Amino acid sequence: MSALYRVQQFARAAGAWVRPAQIDEVLISRYLSPAGIELFRAMSGYDRRHALAVFHTLRAEGQNEPDLLVAALLHDVGKTVHPTAGVRLWHRVASVLLRRLRPALLDQISQDRPGTWRQPFFVQQNHAAISAELAEQVGCSDRVVGLIQHHEDPPGVEDDALLSALKAADSLS
């Protein structure tokens, strides 16, 4: 992704901390169970805003598969809902920069060490698996869990249409 795109993404993230995310309770209740709604509400304002943007992007593209739309709403839940998350905006920015400039260093510091400065980097790097686990815990289908689990995987020929759509919408939002 281009540097300009990353700057725009950062500006949206910073603005989300100032403006609360508007949640259409009726809309999300069509897709999420009561436990899924609680999980969604527990996300940070930025992550809720991003999830809704991915959801609306998919809907605007004519996507109406319920599993895909549930995955859109919960795909990043692990970043802020996981008990040891602590992922802040600066962790996200540092992760993007390190992934681009020093991927080996990012791998080195992204260790599962709760209570240390490394833990948020671990959560950021592993949020797809963490998010999938949280979605499974609230009763999401195996298909939803799989979409969430693989939404950060590099594009591949084995991607099905729903996973490709989720990855594309995620990269735009």
Coordinates of C-alpha atoms in Angstrom, one line a residue:
M1 CA 0.0 0.0 0.0
S2 CA 1.2 3.5 -0.7
A3 CA 2.5 5.9 1.8
L4 CA -0.3 8.3 1.1
Y5 CA -2.9 5.6 1.8
R6 CA -1.2 4.9 5.2
V7 CA -1.2 8.6 6.0
Q8 CA -4.9 8.8 5.2
Q9 CA -5.6 5.7 7.3
F10 CA -3.7 7.3 10.2
A11 CA -5.8 10.5 9.9
R12 CA -9.0 8.5 10.0
A13 CA -7.8 6.6 13.0
A14 CA -6.8 9.8 14.8
G15 CA -10.1 11.4 14.0
A16 CA -12.0 8.4 15.3
W17 CA -10.7 9.0 18.8
V18 CA -12.4 12.4 18.7
R19 CA -15.7 11.4 17.2
P20 CA -17.6 8.5 18.7
A21 CA -18.6 5.8 16.2
Q22 CA -22.3 5.9 15.3
I23 CA -23.8 2.4 15.8
D24 CA -27.0 1.5 14.0
E25 CA -28.3 -1.0 16.6
V26 CA -31.1 -2.3 14.4
L27 CA -28.7 -2.9 11.6
I28 CA -26.1 -4.8 13.5
S29 CA -28.8 -6.8 15.4
R30 CA -29.8 -8.3 12.1
Y31 CA -26.3 -9.8 11.8
L32 CA -24.9 -10.3 15.3
S33 CA -26.2 -12.3 18.2
P34 CA -26.6 -10.6 21.5
A35 CA -23.2 -11.9 22.5
G36 CA -21.8 -10.6 19.2
I37 CA -23.3 -7.2 19.7
E38 CA -21.6 -7.0 23.2
L39 CA -18.3 -8.0 21.6
F40 CA -18.8 -5.3 18.9
R41 CA -19.6 -2.7 21.5
A42 CA -16.5 -3.6 23.4
M43 CA -14.2 -2.5 20.6
S44 CA -12.6 0.9 20.5
G45 CA -14.3 3.7 18.6
Y46 CA -11.8 3.5 15.8
D47 CA -12.3 -0.3 15.4
R48 CA -16.1 0.0 15.4
R49 CA -15.9 2.8 12.8
H50 CA -13.5 0.7 10.7
A51 CA -15.7 -2.4 11.0
L52 CA -18.8 -0.5 10.0
A53 CA -16.9 1.0 7.0
V54 CA -15.9 -2.5 5.9
F55 CA -19.5 -3.7 6.4
H56 CA -20.9 -0.8 4.3
T57 CA -18.3 -1.1 1.6
L58 CA -19.3 -4.8 1.2
R59 CA -23.0 -3.9 1.1
A60 CA -22.4 -1.1 -1.4
E61 CA -20.7 -3.7 -3.6
G62 CA -23.8 -5.9 -3.5
Q63 CA -22.5 -8.4 -1.0
N64 CA -25.3 -9.7 1.2
E65 CA -23.9 -13.0 2.5
P66 CA -24.6 -12.9 6.2
D67 CA -21.4 -14.7 7.2
L68 CA -19.3 -12.2 5.3
L69 CA -21.1 -9.3 6.9
V70 CA -20.7 -10.7 10.4
A71 CA -17.0 -11.2 9.7
A72 CA -16.7 -7.6 8.5
L73 CA -18.2 -6.4 11.8
L74 CA -15.9 -8.5 14.0
H75 CA -12.7 -9.0 12.0
D76 CA -10.5 -6.7 14.2
V77 CA -12.2 -7.3 17.6
G78 CA -9.0 -8.9 19.0
K79 CA -7.1 -5.6 18.7
T80 CA -8.9 -4.0 21.6
V81 CA -11.1 -6.6 23.2
H82 CA -8.5 -9.3 24.0
P83 CA -7.8 -9.2 27.8
T84 CA -4.1 -8.3 27.2
A85 CA -4.6 -6.2 24.1
G86 CA -3.6 -2.7 25.0
V87 CA -3.1 -1.8 21.3
R88 CA -2.9 1.9 20.9
L89 CA -2.7 4.1 17.8
W90 CA 1.1 4.4 18.2
H91 CA 1.5 0.6 18.3
R92 CA -0.5 0.4 15.0
V93 CA 1.6 3.1 13.4
A94 CA 4.9 1.6 14.6
S95 CA 3.8 -1.9 13.4
V96 CA 3.0 -0.6 9.9
L97 CA 6.3 1.3 9.7
L98 CA 8.3 -1.7 11.1
R99 CA 6.5 -4.1 8.8
R100 CA 7.6 -1.9 5.8
L101 CA 11.1 -1.0 7.0
R102 CA 12.3 -3.6 9.4
P103 CA 10.1 -6.7 9.3
A104 CA 12.6 -8.9 11.2
L105 CA 12.7 -6.4 14.1
L106 CA 8.8 -6.4 14.2
D107 CA 8.9 -10.2 14.4
Q108 CA 11.5 -10.0 17.2
I109 CA 9.5 -7.5 19.4
S110 CA 6.1 -9.1 18.7
Q111 CA 6.3 -11.6 21.5
D112 CA 3.5 -12.9 23.7
R113 CA 4.6 -11.4 27.0
P114 CA 1.6 -10.1 28.9
G115 CA 2.3 -7.1 31.0
T116 CA 5.3 -6.0 28.9
W117 CA 5.7 -3.4 26.2
R118 CA 5.9 -6.2 23.7
Q119 CA 2.4 -7.5 24.3
P120 CA 0.5 -4.9 22.2
F121 CA 2.8 -5.7 19.2
F122 CA 2.0 -9.4 19.6
V123 CA -1.7 -8.7 19.7
Q124 CA -1.5 -6.3 16.7
Q125 CA 0.4 -9.0 14.7
N126 CA -1.8 -11.8 15.7
H127 CA -5.2 -10.0 15.9
A128 CA -6.7 -12.2 13.1
A129 CA -6.3 -15.4 15.1
I130 CA -7.3 -13.6 18.4
S131 CA -10.4 -12.1 16.7
A132 CA -11.4 -15.5 15.2
E133 CA -11.1 -17.1 18.7
L134 CA -13.3 -14.3 20.2
A135 CA -15.9 -14.7 17.4
E136 CA -16.0 -18.5 18.0
Q137 CA -16.5 -17.9 21.7
V138 CA -19.7 -15.9 21.0
G139 CA -21.1 -18.6 18.7
C140 CA -20.2 -17.4 15.3
S141 CA -20.3 -20.0 12.5
D142 CA -17.2 -21.8 11.4
R143 CA -17.3 -19.8 8.1
V144 CA -17.3 -16.5 10.0
V145 CA -14.4 -17.7 12.1
G146 CA -12.5 -18.8 9.0
L147 CA -13.0 -15.5 7.2
I148 CA -11.8 -13.6 10.3
Q149 CA -8.8 -16.0 10.8
H150 CA -7.5 -15.4 7.3
H151 CA -8.4 -11.8 6.6
E152 CA -4.8 -10.7 7.0
D153 CA -3.3 -13.5 5.0
P154 CA -1.5 -12.4 1.8
P155 CA -3.8 -12.7 -1.3
G156 CA -3.7 -16.2 -2.6
V157 CA -5.1 -18.4 -5.3
E158 CA -6.8 -20.5 -2.6
D159 CA -8.9 -17.4 -1.5
D160 CA -12.6 -17.8 -2.1
A161 CA -14.8 -15.0 -3.3
L162 CA -15.9 -14.1 0.2
L163 CA -12.4 -13.9 1.7
S164 CA -11.2 -11.9 -1.3
A165 CA -14.1 -9.5 -0.8
L166 CA -13.4 -9.1 2.9
K167 CA -9.7 -8.5 2.3
A168 CA -10.4 -5.9 -0.4
A169 CA -13.0 -4.0 1.7
D170 CA -10.7 -4.1 4.7
S171 CA -7.9 -2.6 2.7
L172 CA -10.1 0.3 1.5
S173 CA -11.4 1.3 4.9

